[in-house]
Short mmCIF file of C-alpha atoms in Angstrom, two decimals:
data_model
loop_
_atom_site.label_atom_id
_atom_site.label_comp_id
_atom_site.label_asym_id
_atom_site.label_seq_id
_atom_site.Cartn_x
_atom_site.Cartn_y
_atom_site.Cartn_z
CA MET A 29 -12.85 12.98 -23.59
CA PRO A 30 -11.55 9.67 -22.18
CA LYS A 31 -9.55 9.90 -18.98
CA ASP A 32 -5.77 9.43 -19.21
CA TYR A 33 -5.23 6.97 -16.38
CA TYR A 34 -1.48 6.85 -16.97
CA ARG A 35 -1.26 10.62 -16.55
CA ILE A 36 -3.41 10.47 -13.41
CA LEU A 37 -0.98 8.01 -11.77
CA GLY A 38 2.06 9.74 -13.28
CA VAL A 39 3.47 6.64 -14.98
CA GLU A 40 4.47 5.73 -18.51
CA LYS A 41 2.29 3.50 -20.68
CA THR A 42 5.06 0.89 -20.46
CA ALA A 43 5.03 0.92 -16.63
CA SER A 44 5.18 -2.49 -14.95
CA ASP A 45 2.51 -3.73 -12.50
CA GLU A 46 4.87 -2.94 -9.62
CA GLU A 47 5.48 0.62 -10.87
CA VAL A 48 1.72 1.18 -11.17
CA LYS A 49 1.19 -0.13 -7.62
CA LYS A 50 3.98 2.09 -6.22
CA ALA A 51 2.60 5.20 -7.92
CA TYR A 52 -0.91 4.44 -6.64
CA ARG A 53 0.19 3.94 -3.02
CA LYS A 54 2.17 7.18 -3.05
CA LEU A 55 -0.68 9.26 -4.49
CA ALA A 56 -3.40 7.56 -2.42
CA HIS A 57 -1.45 8.39 0.71
CA GLN A 58 -0.92 11.99 -0.44
CA TYR A 59 -4.55 12.72 -1.35
CA HIS A 60 -6.40 10.56 1.22
CA PRO A 61 -9.37 12.59 2.49
CA ASP A 62 -8.47 11.92 6.13
CA ARG A 63 -5.03 13.54 5.77
CA PRO A 64 -4.36 17.29 5.98
CA GLY A 65 -4.51 18.69 2.47
CA GLY A 66 -6.30 15.57 1.20
CA ASN A 67 -8.59 15.72 -1.82
CA GLU A 68 -11.55 13.34 -1.97
CA GLN A 69 -12.23 13.92 -5.68
CA LYS A 70 -8.58 13.39 -6.58
CA PHE A 71 -8.47 10.31 -4.32
CA LYS A 72 -11.45 8.80 -6.17
CA GLU A 73 -9.82 9.56 -9.53
CA ILE A 74 -6.58 7.86 -8.43
CA ASN A 75 -8.52 4.80 -7.25
CA GLU A 76 -10.40 4.62 -10.53
CA ALA A 77 -7.15 4.75 -12.51
CA TYR A 78 -5.59 2.02 -10.35
CA GLN A 79 -8.63 -0.26 -10.68
CA ILE A 80 -8.18 -0.18 -14.47
CA LEU A 81 -4.39 -0.32 -14.78
CA SER A 82 -3.93 -3.01 -12.12
CA ASP A 83 -6.32 -5.37 -13.90
CA LYS A 84 -4.58 -7.04 -16.86
CA THR A 85 -7.76 -7.54 -18.91
CA LYS A 86 -9.08 -4.03 -18.30
CA ARG A 87 -5.69 -2.49 -19.03
CA ILE A 88 -5.43 -4.29 -22.38
CA GLN A 89 -8.91 -3.09 -23.29
CA TYR A 90 -8.11 0.45 -22.16
CA ASP A 91 -4.84 0.53 -24.13
CA ARG A 92 -6.63 -0.69 -27.27
CA PHE A 93 -9.86 1.31 -27.12
CA GLY A 94 -9.24 4.11 -24.63
CA THR A 95 -11.95 2.79 -22.32
CA ALA A 96 -12.50 -0.15 -20.01
CA GLU A 97 -16.27 0.04 -20.02
CA PRO A 98 -17.87 -3.43 -20.10
CA ASN A 99 -19.33 -4.65 -23.40
CA PHE A 100 -17.35 -2.01 -25.28
CA GLY A 101 -15.92 -2.92 -28.64
CA ALA A 102 -16.62 -3.28 -32.33
CA HIS A 103 -18.97 -5.96 -33.62
CA PRO A 104 -18.54 -7.63 -36.99
CA GLY A 105 -19.26 -5.21 -39.76
CA GLN A 106 -19.37 -2.19 -37.43
CA GLY A 107 -16.85 0.56 -36.79
CA GLY A 108 -13.52 1.08 -38.54
CA GLY A 109 -11.02 -1.54 -39.56
CA TYR A 110 -11.18 -4.73 -41.55
CA GLY A 111 -14.56 -6.43 -41.16
CA GLY A 112 -15.06 -4.76 -37.78
CA PHE A 113 -11.82 -6.19 -36.29
CA PRO A 114 -9.94 -3.89 -33.89
CA ASN A 115 -7.32 -1.76 -35.65
CA GLY A 116 -8.14 -3.40 -38.95
CA GLU A 117 -6.36 -6.64 -38.02
CA PRO A 118 -7.92 -9.71 -39.73
CA PHE A 119 -8.18 -12.98 -37.81
CA ASP A 120 -6.03 -15.63 -39.46
CA GLY A 121 -7.25 -18.52 -37.29
CA PHE A 122 -3.78 -19.29 -35.89
CA GLY A 123 -1.68 -17.98 -33.00
CA PHE A 124 -4.86 -17.22 -31.08
CA ASP A 125 -4.36 -14.77 -28.21
CA PRO A 126 -7.47 -14.22 -26.03
CA SER A 127 -6.13 -10.92 -24.70
CA GLN A 128 -6.46 -9.25 -28.10
CA PHE A 129 -10.23 -9.67 -27.95
CA SER A 130 -10.75 -7.91 -24.64
CA GLY A 131 -12.24 -4.96 -26.54
CA VAL A 132 -15.31 -6.97 -27.58
CA GLY A 133 -16.11 -8.15 -24.09
CA ASP A 134 -14.44 -10.23 -21.45
CA PHE A 135 -13.12 -13.37 -23.11
CA SER A 136 -13.73 -15.37 -19.93
CA ASP A 137 -17.44 -14.50 -20.22
CA ILE A 138 -17.49 -15.90 -23.76
CA MET A 139 -15.83 -19.10 -22.58
CA ASP A 140 -18.34 -19.32 -19.71
CA SER A 141 -21.13 -19.25 -22.27
CA ILE A 142 -19.48 -22.04 -24.26
CA PHE A 143 -19.12 -24.22 -21.17
CA GLU A 144 -22.71 -23.54 -20.14
CA GLY A 145 -23.82 -24.86 -23.51
CA MET A 146 -21.97 -28.06 -22.64
CA GLY A 147 -23.82 -28.35 -19.34
CA VAL A 148 -21.05 -26.92 -17.20
CA ARG A 149 -22.22 -23.93 -15.17
CA PRO A 150 -19.44 -21.81 -13.64
CA GLN A 151 -19.87 -20.33 -10.19
CA ARG A 152 -21.34 -16.85 -10.31
CA LYS A 153 -19.94 -13.89 -8.46
CA THR A 154 -22.13 -12.49 -5.70
CA TYR A 155 -21.18 -9.79 -3.21
CA GLU A 156 -17.73 -8.27 -3.30
CA ARG A 157 -15.06 -8.38 -0.62
CA GLY A 158 -14.23 -5.00 0.87
CA SER A 159 -11.34 -3.01 -0.57
CA ASP A 160 -7.93 -2.88 1.06
CA ILE A 161 -6.95 0.51 2.45
CA GLU A 162 -3.65 2.05 3.49
CA THR A 163 -2.82 4.64 6.11
CA GLN A 164 0.32 6.00 7.79
CA VAL A 165 1.53 6.19 11.37
CA ASP A 166 4.48 8.31 12.52
CA VAL A 167 6.78 7.05 15.29
CA THR A 168 9.92 8.42 16.93
CA LEU A 169 13.23 6.58 16.80
CA GLU A 170 12.83 5.82 20.50
CA GLU A 171 9.43 4.21 19.81
CA ALA A 172 10.96 2.20 16.98
CA PHE A 173 13.64 1.07 19.44
CA LEU A 174 11.38 0.10 22.34
CA GLY A 175 8.16 -0.70 20.49
CA ALA A 176 4.89 1.15 21.03
CA SER A 177 1.10 0.89 20.92
CA LYS A 178 -0.72 3.25 18.59
CA THR A 179 -4.44 3.92 18.22
CA LEU A 180 -5.53 4.87 14.72
CA ARG A 181 -8.81 6.46 13.64
CA ILE A 182 -9.66 5.67 10.02
CA ARG A 183 -12.71 6.78 8.08
CA THR A 184 -13.93 3.89 5.92
CA LEU A 185 -16.98 1.75 5.10
CA MET A 186 -18.00 -0.36 8.09
CA THR A 187 -20.62 -3.05 8.62
CA CYS A 188 -23.97 -1.44 9.42
CA GLU A 189 -24.70 -2.02 13.10
CA THR A 190 -28.44 -1.52 12.62
CA CYS A 191 -28.92 -4.47 10.24
CA LYS A 192 -25.64 -6.32 11.04
CA GLY A 193 -24.64 -6.05 7.41
CA LYS A 194 -27.74 -7.78 5.97
CA GLY A 195 -29.17 -4.66 4.34
CA ALA A 196 -32.70 -5.40 5.59
CA ALA A 197 -34.70 -3.45 8.16
CA GLN A 198 -35.15 -5.13 11.53
CA GLY A 199 -37.82 -7.84 11.31
CA SER A 200 -37.93 -7.63 7.53
CA SER A 201 -37.65 -10.81 5.51
CA PHE A 202 -36.23 -11.32 2.04
CA GLU A 203 -38.20 -11.86 -1.13
CA LYS A 204 -37.43 -13.18 -4.56
CA CYS A 205 -35.70 -10.70 -6.85
CA THR A 206 -38.10 -9.77 -9.64
CA ALA A 207 -35.34 -8.68 -12.01
CA CYS A 208 -33.88 -12.18 -12.28
CA ASP A 209 -36.88 -14.17 -11.00
CA GLY A 210 -34.81 -15.37 -8.03
CA LYS A 211 -32.12 -16.99 -10.17
CA GLY A 212 -29.43 -14.43 -9.34
CA GLU A 213 -28.54 -14.35 -13.04
CA ILE A 214 -29.69 -12.56 -16.15
CA ARG A 215 -29.15 -14.04 -19.59
CA GLU A 216 -28.29 -11.70 -22.42
CA GLN A 217 -27.33 -12.06 -26.06
CA ARG A 218 -23.90 -10.88 -27.12
CA ARG A 219 -22.57 -10.61 -30.63
CA THR A 220 -18.87 -11.22 -31.29
CA PHE A 221 -16.88 -12.13 -34.36
CA PHE A 222 -17.15 -15.77 -33.17
CA GLY A 223 -20.89 -15.51 -33.56
CA THR A 224 -23.76 -14.76 -31.20
CA PHE A 225 -23.46 -16.03 -27.65
CA SER A 226 -26.05 -16.31 -24.94
CA GLN A 227 -24.27 -14.93 -21.90
CA VAL A 228 -25.23 -15.15 -18.25
CA LYS A 229 -24.44 -12.26 -15.91
CA ALA A 230 -24.94 -11.81 -12.18
CA CYS A 231 -28.07 -9.80 -11.51
CA GLU A 232 -27.14 -6.23 -10.64
CA LYS A 233 -30.24 -5.66 -8.51
CA CYS A 234 -29.66 -8.54 -6.06
CA HIS A 235 -25.91 -8.94 -6.73
CA GLY A 236 -26.36 -12.56 -7.73
CA THR A 237 -28.12 -13.79 -4.57
CA GLY A 238 -31.60 -14.05 -6.07
CA GLU A 239 -33.26 -12.22 -3.19
CA ILE A 240 -33.68 -8.70 -1.90
CA PRO A 241 -34.99 -7.37 1.42
CA LYS A 242 -38.68 -6.47 1.50
CA ASN A 243 -37.79 -3.38 3.50
CA ALA A 244 -34.28 -2.00 3.13
CA CYS A 245 -32.40 -0.86 6.23
CA LEU A 246 -32.81 2.90 6.52
CA ALA A 247 -29.37 3.37 8.10
CA CYS A 248 -27.44 1.89 5.17
CA ARG A 249 -30.18 2.00 2.49
CA GLY A 250 -29.80 -1.71 1.91
CA ALA A 251 -26.06 -1.67 1.29
CA GLY A 252 -25.19 -3.41 4.56
CA ARG A 253 -22.38 -0.96 5.24
CA VAL A 254 -22.01 2.71 6.15
CA ALA A 255 -19.25 5.31 6.17
CA SER A 256 -17.89 5.63 9.69
CA VAL A 257 -14.70 5.98 11.72
CA ARG A 258 -12.94 2.78 12.76
CA GLU A 259 -10.66 2.89 15.81
CA ILE A 260 -7.83 0.36 15.65
CA LYS A 261 -5.01 -0.32 18.09
CA ILE A 262 -1.80 -1.61 16.55
CA GLU A 263 1.48 -2.77 18.06
CA ILE A 264 4.76 -1.34 16.75
CA LEU A 265 7.38 -4.04 17.33
CA PRO A 266 10.91 -3.07 18.45
CA GLY A 267 13.33 -2.62 15.56
CA ILE A 268 10.70 -1.73 12.95
CA GLY A 269 12.15 0.09 9.95
CA ASP A 270 11.11 3.27 8.19
CA ASN A 271 8.50 2.75 5.43
CA GLN A 272 7.70 -0.76 6.68
CA LEU A 273 4.12 -2.04 6.24
CA ILE A 274 1.99 -3.67 8.92
CA LYS A 275 -0.96 -5.72 7.66
CA VAL A 276 -4.10 -5.87 9.81
CA LYS A 277 -6.34 -8.54 8.32
CA GLY A 278 -10.02 -7.71 7.86
CA MET A 279 -9.69 -4.13 9.13
CA GLY A 280 -10.07 -2.48 5.72
CA GLU A 281 -13.30 -1.56 4.00
CA ALA A 282 -16.28 -3.75 4.99
CA GLY A 283 -17.58 -6.13 2.34
CA GLU A 284 -21.06 -5.92 0.84
CA ARG A 285 -23.81 -7.39 3.03
CA GLY A 286 -21.64 -9.28 5.48
CA VAL A 287 -18.97 -10.51 3.03
CA ALA A 288 -15.38 -10.49 4.33
CA GLY A 289 -13.76 -7.08 4.69
CA GLY A 290 -10.56 -5.91 3.06
CA ASP A 291 -7.25 -5.58 4.85
CA LEU A 292 -5.65 -2.52 6.40
CA TYR A 293 -2.04 -1.70 5.56
CA VAL A 294 -0.29 0.66 7.96
CA ARG A 295 2.87 2.28 6.64
CA VAL A 296 5.26 3.15 9.48
CA ARG A 297 7.33 6.31 9.09
CA VAL A 298 10.17 6.73 11.59
CA SER A 299 10.89 10.41 12.25
CA ARG A 300 14.39 11.87 11.90
CA HIS A 301 16.26 12.08 15.21
CA PRO A 302 18.16 15.21 16.30
CA ILE A 303 21.15 13.19 17.58
CA PHE A 304 21.19 9.76 15.97
CA GLU A 305 21.17 8.67 12.35
CA ARG A 306 19.98 5.17 11.56
CA GLN A 307 21.85 2.90 9.16
CA GLY A 308 20.14 -0.48 9.11
CA ASN A 309 20.34 -1.66 12.73
CA ASP A 310 23.35 0.55 13.49
CA LEU A 311 23.09 4.06 14.93
CA ILE A 312 25.51 6.88 14.14
CA VAL A 313 26.24 9.69 16.61
CA TRP A 314 28.56 12.68 16.22
CA HIS A 315 30.81 13.61 19.16
CA GLU A 316 33.00 16.67 19.52
CA VAL A 317 36.46 16.16 21.09
CA ASN A 318 39.17 18.59 22.10
CA VAL A 319 42.73 18.03 20.87
CA LEU A 320 44.10 18.49 24.42
CA ASP A 321 41.75 15.80 25.74
CA LEU A 322 43.02 13.48 23.03
CA LEU A 323 46.62 14.20 23.94
CA LEU A 324 45.87 13.58 27.61
CA GLY A 325 44.09 10.32 26.80
CA LYS A 326 40.85 11.37 28.42
CA PRO A 327 37.86 9.04 27.81
CA VAL A 328 34.80 10.35 25.97
CA VAL A 329 31.18 10.13 27.05
CA VAL A 330 28.58 9.45 24.35
CA PRO A 331 24.77 9.19 24.60
CA THR A 332 22.73 6.08 23.69
CA ILE A 333 19.24 5.69 22.26
CA GLU A 334 18.12 4.38 25.67
CA GLY A 335 18.97 7.73 27.28
CA LYS A 336 22.10 6.42 29.02
CA LYS A 337 25.68 7.69 28.84
CA ILE A 338 28.59 5.41 27.89
CA THR A 339 32.22 6.18 28.75
CA VAL A 340 34.68 4.86 26.18
CA GLU A 341 38.40 5.28 25.64
CA ILE A 342 39.82 6.16 22.25
CA PRO A 343 42.41 3.50 21.38
CA ALA A 344 46.00 4.66 20.83
CA GLY A 345 46.69 5.31 17.17
CA PHE A 346 42.98 5.44 16.31
CA ASP A 347 42.24 7.24 13.03
CA LEU A 348 39.80 9.99 13.98
CA LYS A 349 38.51 10.05 10.41
CA GLY A 350 37.07 6.60 11.01
CA ARG A 351 34.21 5.49 13.25
CA LEU A 352 34.56 4.12 16.72
CA ARG A 353 32.27 1.08 17.02
CA ILE A 354 30.51 0.35 20.31
CA PRO A 355 28.97 -3.15 20.03
CA ARG A 356 25.27 -3.85 20.68
CA GLU A 357 24.22 -0.29 21.43
CA GLY A 358 22.22 0.20 18.22
CA MET A 359 18.70 -0.83 17.17
CA PRO A 360 17.30 -4.32 17.90
CA HIS A 361 16.76 -6.72 15.01
CA PHE A 362 13.11 -6.56 13.96
CA GLY A 363 11.09 -9.47 15.30
CA ALA A 364 13.72 -10.57 17.83
CA ALA A 365 12.26 -11.94 21.07
CA ARG A 366 12.57 -9.60 24.05
CA ALA A 367 14.51 -12.26 25.94
CA MET A 368 17.17 -11.99 23.21
CA PHE A 369 16.85 -8.22 22.94
CA ALA A 370 20.34 -7.32 24.18
CA ALA A 371 22.10 -9.91 22.04
CA ASN A 372 20.24 -9.02 18.84
CA ARG A 373 21.18 -5.40 18.38
CA GLY A 374 23.21 -3.37 15.96
CA ASP A 375 26.15 -1.19 17.01
CA LEU A 376 26.61 2.46 17.95
CA LEU A 377 29.07 4.19 15.59
CA VAL A 378 30.80 7.35 16.84
CA ASP A 379 31.96 9.97 14.32
CA PHE A 380 34.44 12.41 15.89
CA ILE A 381 34.56 16.15 15.28
CA VAL A 382 37.99 17.40 16.36
CA LYS A 383 38.00 20.85 17.91
CA ALA A 384 41.21 22.86 18.24
CA PRO A 385 41.82 24.46 21.67
CA LYS A 386 41.82 28.23 22.08
CA PRO A 387 45.52 29.19 22.35
CA ASN A 388 46.84 31.10 25.38
CA GLY A 389 50.26 31.92 26.80
CA LYS A 390 50.45 28.95 29.18
CA LEU A 391 49.37 26.48 26.51
CA LYS A 392 51.91 27.84 24.05
CA ARG A 393 54.71 27.44 26.62
CA ILE A 394 53.67 23.83 27.36
CA LEU A 395 53.47 22.91 23.70
CA GLY A 396 56.74 24.67 23.02
CA SER A 397 58.50 22.67 25.75
CA LEU A 398 57.18 19.45 24.22
CA GLY A 399 58.91 20.32 20.96
CA GLU A 400 62.31 20.90 22.56
#
């Protein structure tokens, strides 16, 4: 039975590209094998679903035929429908939409064949760039305030140190690929309802390079990359927000045989604080005050995120249901230079909790005399 990629990612068939990407990132983070409770099989399934649904051509083919396998689709006179056309839809010769033919093979491949017949040879794909990966780092509110250095350990595909990513054993040379006779390409015949096309594909054995190592590297078995643990040090800048992404270029999955690696995306999660609540660059703190202290006009002492204490006076007539604002005692603006650190900060907002005093005889007499 074909896999339901929409169900795997938990999205509707009408989901936008952004909704598909959001669902993938959430699930990939949840099931990543390096996380507690991760599931490698589920992680692979999620990646497979995203590879199909994030690619416009593959998604169209999947929606139409229930599969995104290459070369899948009905040929003229085969399968159900009118004359072998998908869903029985005849071709009227007008209003041509290439996307509707994705089920009979990649339309761009057909066009490549046409151009090759005219003497124009498109550039062939060789090795693939490494995949991007995402991980998470947890920081405290204090670390988000001051900035911090974090060392991450990520299990991913890395360039093989034994062969330096070449895939060949030390001292081994390369020889012509016998599958494609050193051309890096294999020509094949493909039938479509346009006719029969001679199509050129990158050789799967040599990945389009035309050569293979005489003796493959034993450490990576010729792949040029191995599964290992990468240690990366990242800098958390002051003022960083919760759920913010940090991109580390080239620190994702290594590419095939020395090709550029993917990028690493680090999602920063700022932990909840027992005292302060963050609201943008402002911080909110709750402070308990006694009615008698208010009547006597006593100042209040409130804590700051820096670990200091600030003494402030409550203005006469201040509405205790509102918030007392203490300027520039909140979080710094993200990316602000340290020289401008103090001037580029949010505010500290104080919410008051009014506590009634415990009545006693002396207090009652004093309050009674005030009412006379």
